[in-house]
PDB file of C-alpha atoms in Angstrom:
ATOM      1  CA  LEU A  18       5.018   4.438 -16.511  1.00 55.00           C
ATOM      2  CA  GLN A  19       3.939   1.035 -17.837  1.00 65.00           C
ATOM      3  CA  VAL A  20       3.108  -0.126 -14.315  1.00 66.00           C
ATOM      4  CA  ALA A  21       1.168   3.060 -13.564  1.00 65.00           C
ATOM      5  CA  ALA A  22      -0.808   2.724 -16.805  1.00 69.00           C
ATOM      6  CA  ALA A  23      -1.656  -0.906 -16.064  1.00 67.00           C
ATOM      7  CA  LEU A  24      -2.886  -0.009 -12.589  1.00 64.00           C
ATOM      8  CA  ARG A  25      -5.053   2.818 -13.902  1.00 68.00           C
ATOM      9  CA  GLU A  26      -6.589   0.495 -16.482  1.00 67.00           C
ATOM     10  CA  GLY A  27      -7.163  -2.334 -14.021  1.00 65.00           C
ATOM     11  CA  ARG A  28      -4.831  -4.714 -15.855  1.00 67.00           C
ATOM     12  CA  ALA A  29      -2.713  -7.294 -14.057  1.00 67.00           C
ATOM     13  CA  VAL A  30       0.990  -6.559 -13.720  1.00 72.00           C
ATOM     14  CA  GLU A  31       3.225  -9.578 -14.191  1.00 79.00           C
ATOM     15  CA  PRO A  32       6.072 -10.085 -11.696  1.00 86.00           C
ATOM     16  CA  GLU A  33       9.464  -9.118 -13.091  1.00 90.00           C
ATOM     17  CA  SER A  34      12.866 -10.429 -12.037  1.00 94.00           C
ATOM     18  CA  TYR A  35      15.944  -8.212 -11.931  1.00 96.00           C
ATOM     19  CA  ASP A  36      19.419  -9.722 -11.677  1.00 96.00           C
ATOM     20  CA  CYS A  37      20.984  -6.785  -9.849  1.00 98.00           C
ATOM     21  CA  VAL A  38      19.546  -3.549  -8.517  1.00 98.00           C
ATOM     22  CA  THR A  39      20.853  -1.162  -5.870  1.00 98.00           C
ATOM     23  CA  ILE A  40      18.467  -0.270  -3.037  1.00 98.00           C
ATOM     24  CA  PHE A  41      18.649   2.766  -0.744  1.00 98.00           C
ATOM     25  CA  PHE A  42      16.830   2.955   2.584  1.00 98.00           C
ATOM     26  CA  SER A  43      16.851   5.821   5.058  1.00 98.00           C
ATOM     27  CA  ASP A  44      15.023   6.909   8.163  1.00 97.00           C
ATOM     28  CA  ILE A  45      15.088   9.980  10.378  1.00 98.00           C
ATOM     29  CA  VAL A  46      17.239   9.835  13.497  1.00 98.00           C
ATOM     30  CA  GLY A  47      15.106  10.509  16.584  1.00 96.00           C
ATOM     31  CA  PHE A  48      11.841  10.491  14.649  1.00 96.00           C
ATOM     32  CA  THR A  49       9.819   9.072  17.552  1.00 95.00           C
ATOM     33  CA  ASN A  50      10.978  11.846  19.878  1.00 95.00           C
ATOM     34  CA  ILE A  51      10.440  14.505  17.214  1.00 95.00           C
ATOM     35  CA  SER A  52       6.913  13.228  16.597  1.00 94.00           C
ATOM     36  CA  GLY A  53       6.226  13.432  20.313  1.00 94.00           C
ATOM     37  CA  ILE A  54       6.869  17.177  20.472  1.00 93.00           C
ATOM     38  CA  LEU A  55       5.234  18.201  17.183  1.00 95.00           C
ATOM     39  CA  GLN A  56       1.602  18.420  16.226  1.00 94.00           C
ATOM     40  CA  PRO A  57       0.529  15.887  13.556  1.00 95.00           C
ATOM     41  CA  GLN A  58       0.267  18.644  10.943  1.00 96.00           C
ATOM     42  CA  GLU A  59       3.817  19.745  11.754  1.00 96.00           C
ATOM     43  CA  VAL A  60       5.087  16.180  11.312  1.00 96.00           C
ATOM     44  CA  MET A  61       3.365  15.964   7.938  1.00 97.00           C
ATOM     45  CA  ASP A  62       4.866  19.306   6.893  1.00 97.00           C
ATOM     46  CA  MET A  63       8.351  18.236   7.982  1.00 97.00           C
ATOM     47  CA  LEU A  64       8.161  14.956   6.063  1.00 97.00           C
ATOM     48  CA  ASP A  65       6.768  16.727   3.011  1.00 97.00           C
ATOM     49  CA  ARG A  66       9.672  19.182   2.961  1.00 98.00           C
ATOM     50  CA  LEU A  67      12.198  16.357   3.331  1.00 98.00           C
ATOM     51  CA  TYR A  68      10.631  14.046   0.763  1.00 98.00           C
ATOM     52  CA  ARG A  69      10.306  16.813  -1.804  1.00 98.00           C
ATOM     53  CA  LEU A  70      14.085  17.170  -1.666  1.00 98.00           C
ATOM     54  CA  PHE A  71      14.585  13.402  -1.877  1.00 98.00           C
ATOM     55  CA  ASP A  72      12.161  13.161  -4.795  1.00 98.00           C
ATOM     56  CA  GLU A  73      14.130  15.832  -6.667  1.00 98.00           C
ATOM     57  CA  LEU A  74      17.310  13.812  -6.138  1.00 98.00           C
ATOM     58  CA  THR A  75      15.560  10.618  -7.233  1.00 98.00           C
ATOM     59  CA  GLY A  76      14.677  12.361 -10.482  1.00 97.00           C
ATOM     60  CA  LYS A  77      18.152  13.849 -10.850  1.00 98.00           C
ATOM     61  CA  TYR A  78      19.783  10.415 -10.699  1.00 98.00           C
ATOM     62  CA  ARG A  79      17.004   8.667 -12.665  1.00 97.00           C
ATOM     63  CA  LEU A  80      16.172   6.295  -9.823  1.00 97.00           C
ATOM     64  CA  PHE A  81      12.835   4.634  -9.049  1.00 95.00           C
ATOM     65  CA  LYS A  82      11.100   5.668  -5.840  1.00 94.00           C
ATOM     66  CA  VAL A  83       9.422   2.587  -4.412  1.00 93.00           C
ATOM     67  CA  GLU A  84       7.731   3.949  -1.313  1.00 90.00           C
ATOM     68  CA  THR A  85       7.753   5.996   1.855  1.00 90.00           C
ATOM     69  CA  ILE A  86       6.447   4.531   5.092  1.00 90.00           C
ATOM     70  CA  GLY A  87       6.397   7.060   7.906  1.00 90.00           C
ATOM     71  CA  ASP A  88       9.939   8.399   8.096  1.00 94.00           C
ATOM     72  CA  ALA A  89      11.417   5.646   5.890  1.00 96.00           C
ATOM     73  CA  TYR A  90      12.332   6.384   2.255  1.00 97.00           C
ATOM     74  CA  MET A  91      13.173   3.722  -0.339  1.00 97.00           C
ATOM     75  CA  THR A  92      14.535   4.299  -3.826  1.00 98.00           C
ATOM     76  CA  VAL A  93      16.211   1.942  -6.311  1.00 98.00           C
ATOM     77  CA  GLY A  94      18.620   2.030  -9.216  1.00 98.00           C
ATOM     78  CA  ASN A  95      18.541  -0.241 -12.284  1.00 97.00           C
ATOM     79  CA  LEU A  96      14.913  -1.195 -11.750  1.00 93.00           C
ATOM     80  CA  ARG A  97      12.614   0.217 -14.409  1.00 84.00           C
ATOM     81  CA  THR A  98      15.439   1.771 -16.453  1.00 89.00           C
ATOM     82  CA  PRO A  99      18.649  -0.175 -17.247  1.00 94.00           C
ATOM     83  CA  GLN A 100      21.603   1.568 -15.577  1.00 97.00           C
ATOM     84  CA  GLN A 101      25.074   0.080 -15.788  1.00 96.00           C
ATOM     85  CA  ASP A 102      26.277   2.507 -13.108  1.00 97.00           C
ATOM     86  CA  HIS A 103      23.372   1.955 -10.701  1.00 98.00           C
ATOM     87  CA  ALA A 104      25.516   1.582  -7.569  1.00 98.00           C
ATOM     88  CA  ALA A 105      27.275   4.856  -8.375  1.00 98.00           C
ATOM     89  CA  LEU A 106      23.994   6.653  -9.034  1.00 98.00           C
ATOM     90  CA  VAL A 107      22.472   5.490  -5.752  1.00 98.00           C
ATOM     91  CA  ALA A 108      25.670   6.372  -3.873  1.00 98.00           C
ATOM     92  CA  ARG A 109      25.654   9.909  -5.261  1.00 98.00           C
ATOM     93  CA  PHE A 110      21.968  10.169  -4.386  1.00 98.00           C
ATOM     94  CA  ALA A 111      22.713   9.029  -0.826  1.00 98.00           C
ATOM     95  CA  ILE A 112      25.493  11.573  -0.312  1.00 98.00           C
ATOM     96  CA  GLU A 113      23.224  14.402  -1.421  1.00 98.00           C
ATOM     97  CA  ALA A 114      20.294  13.002   0.583  1.00 98.00           C
ATOM     98  CA  VAL A 115      22.285  13.190   3.828  1.00 98.00           C
ATOM     99  CA  GLN A 116      23.233  16.775   3.044  1.00 97.00           C
ATOM    100  CA  ALA A 117      19.667  17.652   2.036  1.00 98.00           C
ATOM    101  CA  ALA A 118      18.248  16.261   5.279  1.00 98.00           C
ATOM    102  CA  ASN A 119      20.660  18.401   7.282  1.00 97.00           C
ATOM    103  CA  SER A 120      19.148  21.485   5.625  1.00 96.00           C
ATOM    104  CA  VAL A 121      15.568  20.687   6.693  1.00 97.00           C
ATOM    105  CA  MET A 122      14.380  22.444   9.842  1.00 97.00           C
ATOM    106  CA  ILE A 123      12.228  20.388  12.184  1.00 96.00           C
ATOM    107  CA  ARG A 124       9.799  23.315  12.369  1.00 94.00           C
ATOM    108  CA  SER A 125       9.711  25.286   9.144  1.00 90.00           C
ATOM    109  CA  ASP A 126       9.384  28.634  10.936  1.00 87.00           C
ATOM    110  CA  ASP A 127      11.799  27.999  13.815  1.00 87.00           C
ATOM    111  CA  SER A 128      15.516  27.447  13.219  1.00 84.00           C
ATOM    112  CA  THR A 129      16.024  26.855  16.947  1.00 86.00           C
ATOM    113  CA  SER A 130      13.992  23.634  16.626  1.00 89.00           C
ATOM    114  CA  GLY A 131      17.013  22.023  14.977  1.00 93.00           C
ATOM    115  CA  PHE A 132      17.617  20.244  11.698  1.00 96.00           C
ATOM    116  CA  LEU A 133      16.992  16.689  10.552  1.00 98.00           C
ATOM    117  CA  SER A 134      19.523  13.888  10.329  1.00 98.00           C
ATOM    118  CA  ILE A 135      19.085  10.545   8.622  1.00 98.00           C
ATOM    119  CA  ARG A 136      20.825   7.208   8.714  1.00 98.00           C
ATOM    120  CA  ALA A 137      21.074   5.340   5.421  1.00 98.00           C
ATOM    121  CA  GLY A 138      21.924   1.921   4.041  1.00 98.00           C
ATOM    122  CA  ILE A 139      22.551   0.543   0.562  1.00 98.00           C
ATOM    123  CA  HIS A 140      22.722  -3.002  -0.809  1.00 98.00           C
ATOM    124  CA  SER A 141      22.858  -4.487  -4.310  1.00 98.00           C
ATOM    125  CA  GLY A 142      21.468  -7.784  -5.560  1.00 98.00           C
ATOM    126  CA  PRO A 143      18.569  -9.574  -7.293  1.00 98.00           C
ATOM    127  CA  VAL A 144      14.900  -8.779  -6.656  1.00 97.00           C
ATOM    128  CA  VAL A 145      11.448  -9.626  -7.944  1.00 96.00           C
ATOM    129  CA  ALA A 146       9.063  -6.706  -8.493  1.00 92.00           C
ATOM    130  CA  SER A 147       5.295  -7.021  -8.542  1.00 87.00           C
ATOM    131  CA  VAL A 148       2.059  -5.261  -7.681  1.00 83.00           C
ATOM    132  CA  VAL A 149       0.372  -6.512  -4.506  1.00 80.00           C
ATOM    133  CA  GLY A 150      -3.289  -6.094  -3.604  1.00 75.00           C
ATOM    134  CA  ASN A 151      -6.444  -4.992  -5.391  1.00 71.00           C
ATOM    135  CA  MET A 152      -7.584  -2.150  -3.162  1.00 70.00           C
ATOM    136  CA  ASN A 153      -4.865   0.527  -3.103  1.00 74.00           C
ATOM    137  CA  PRO A 154      -2.413  -1.758  -4.959  1.00 77.00           C
ATOM    138  CA  ARG A 155       1.273  -1.271  -4.236  1.00 81.00           C
ATOM    139  CA  TYR A 156       4.341  -1.861  -6.366  1.00 84.00           C
ATOM    140  CA  CYS A 157       6.699  -3.863  -4.152  1.00 88.00           C
ATOM    141  CA  LEU A 158      10.111  -5.487  -4.284  1.00 94.00           C
ATOM    142  CA  PHE A 159      10.750  -8.946  -2.871  1.00 95.00           C
ATOM    143  CA  GLY A 160      13.846 -10.934  -2.039  1.00 95.00           C
ATOM    144  CA  ASP A 161      16.688 -11.088   0.442  1.00 96.00           C
ATOM    145  CA  THR A 162      18.268  -8.057  -1.222  1.00 97.00           C
ATOM    146  CA  VAL A 163      15.483  -5.907   0.233  1.00 96.00           C
ATOM    147  CA  ASN A 164      16.037  -7.361   3.704  1.00 95.00           C
ATOM    148  CA  VAL A 165      19.785  -6.744   3.608  1.00 96.00           C
ATOM    149  CA  ALA A 166      19.331  -3.167   2.363  1.00 97.00           C
ATOM    150  CA  CYS A 167      16.937  -2.539   5.242  1.00 95.00           C
ATOM    151  CA  ARG A 168      19.463  -3.977   7.713  1.00 95.00           C
ATOM    152  CA  MET A 169      22.192  -1.764   6.274  1.00 96.00           C
ATOM    153  CA  GLU A 170      20.023   1.212   7.170  1.00 97.00           C
ATOM    154  CA  SER A 171      18.874   0.057  10.597  1.00 94.00           C
ATOM    155  CA  SER A 172      22.461  -0.679  11.719  1.00 94.00           C
ATOM    156  CA  SER A 173      23.834   2.567  10.299  1.00 95.00           C
ATOM    157  CA  LEU A 174      24.494   5.713  12.325  1.00 96.00           C
ATOM    158  CA  GLN A 175      23.475   9.372  12.292  1.00 97.00           C
ATOM    159  CA  ASN A 176      24.493  11.125   9.054  1.00 97.00           C
ATOM    160  CA  ARG A 177      26.161   7.909   7.887  1.00 97.00           C
ATOM    161  CA  ILE A 178      25.665   5.732   4.805  1.00 98.00           C
ATOM    162  CA  GLN A 179      26.410   2.035   5.327  1.00 97.00           C
ATOM    163  CA  LEU A 180      27.186  -0.144   2.312  1.00 97.00           C
ATOM    164  CA  SER A 181      27.120  -3.901   1.965  1.00 96.00           C
ATOM    165  CA  LYS A 182      30.202  -5.573   0.511  1.00 95.00           C
ATOM    166  CA  ALA A 183      28.303  -6.229  -2.725  1.00 97.00           C
ATOM    167  CA  THR A 184      27.526  -2.537  -3.179  1.00 98.00           C
ATOM    168  CA  ALA A 185      31.008  -1.416  -2.165  1.00 97.00           C
ATOM    169  CA  GLN A 186      32.578  -3.696  -4.772  1.00 96.00           C
ATOM    170  CA  LEU A 187      30.247  -2.432  -7.491  1.00 97.00           C
ATOM    171  CA  LEU A 188      30.770   1.173  -6.479  1.00 97.00           C
ATOM    172  CA  VAL A 189      34.557   1.226  -6.688  1.00 95.00           C
ATOM    173  CA  ARG A 190      34.307  -0.224 -10.203  1.00 96.00           C
ATOM    174  CA  GLN A 191      31.544   2.080 -11.381  1.00 97.00           C
ATOM    175  CA  ALA A 192      32.799   5.307  -9.794  1.00 95.00           C
ATOM    176  CA  PRO A 193      36.593   5.459  -9.353  1.00 93.00           C
ATOM    177  CA  ASP A 194      36.229   9.059  -8.115  1.00 94.00           C
ATOM    178  CA  LEU A 195      34.300   7.780  -5.082  1.00 94.00           C
ATOM    179  CA  ARG A 196      36.848   5.084  -4.220  1.00 92.00           C
ATOM    180  CA  ARG A 197      38.383   7.214  -1.462  1.00 92.00           C
ATOM    181  CA  CYS A 198      34.928   7.689   0.084  1.00 94.00           C
ATOM    182  CA  VAL A 199      34.449   3.935   0.635  1.00 93.00           C
ATOM    183  CA  VAL A 200      35.976   2.851   3.946  1.00 92.00           C
ATOM    184  CA  SER A 201      35.650  -0.576   5.541  1.00 90.00           C
ATOM    185  CA  ARG A 202      34.163  -0.654   9.036  1.00 87.00           C
ATOM    186  CA  SER A 203      36.426  -2.116  11.685  1.00 75.00           C
ATOM    187  CA  GLY A 204      35.775  -5.851  11.965  1.00 80.00           C
ATOM    188  CA  GLN A 205      32.624  -7.615  10.880  1.00 82.00           C
ATOM    189  CA  GLN A 206      29.297  -6.163  11.952  1.00 83.00           C
ATOM    190  CA  ALA A 207      26.527  -8.140  13.656  1.00 81.00           C
ATOM    191  CA  ILE A 208      23.534  -7.664  11.355  1.00 85.00           C
ATOM    192  CA  LYS A 209      20.146  -8.747  12.707  1.00 84.00           C
ATOM    193  CA  GLY A 210      18.945 -11.881  10.959  1.00 82.00           C
ATOM    194  CA  LYS A 211      22.114 -12.113   8.824  1.00 84.00           C
ATOM    195  CA  GLY A 212      24.873 -12.924  11.288  1.00 87.00           C
ATOM    196  CA  PHE A 213      28.203 -11.152  10.843  1.00 88.00           C
ATOM    197  CA  MET A 214      28.866  -9.168   7.674  1.00 88.00           C
ATOM    198  CA  ARG A 215      31.674  -7.035   6.341  1.00 91.00           C
ATOM    199  CA  THR A 216      30.234  -3.569   5.749  1.00 95.00           C
ATOM    200  CA  TYR A 217      31.568  -0.224   4.609  1.00 96.00           C
ATOM    201  CA  TRP A 218      30.982   3.462   5.199  1.00 96.00           C
ATOM    202  CA  LEU A 219      30.373   5.763   2.272  1.00 97.00           C
ATOM    203  CA  HIS A 220      31.747   9.095   3.415  1.00 95.00           C
ATOM    204  CA  THR A 221      30.025  12.217   2.154  1.00 87.00           C
ATOM    205  CA  LYS A 222      33.443  13.825   1.606  1.00 78.00           C
ATOM    206  CA  PRO A 223      36.741  12.219   0.450  1.00 66.00           C
TER     207      PRO A 223
END
């Protein structure tokens, strides 16, 4: 709210550092192919229906929606509001987001068109937040944490949520009831630009 007010009033927004946030990224599996068979208005309608559900979940878990770019959705815990259980909140959001996406028809009036699937990734770490640009200014996050979270998503799979080791460790401490849902992937994963990393799946069911 403070950032929004400053932007409306034309005031500068000072960069802010956060020691540890948890970032969620997702995108739609097969979005390019889906876009190729739909009219632009149908694509817009599909994304609107999906993002309305995600926005409701963002509000439910008191997260901060950073942005949507095409079929990519980004939301964050422990950013504007202090949350000691931010990894748990984002994890619960992610589980419900996967389920919500599976309920969204590609064409709103045609169940035979199929339903959406997403792949998701989560990482926790430090970031700097600031507003960039004068014309259509954007509130952005900066730092390697953002890059790793993005890589967790891009190397994830359909209807899967991939966690970094940092997030997995936070999650099992913050949400003991989700401990059984956190399963290490076999071996270390080759993550673009990061080398090999130990990553984990967050299962949507124990």
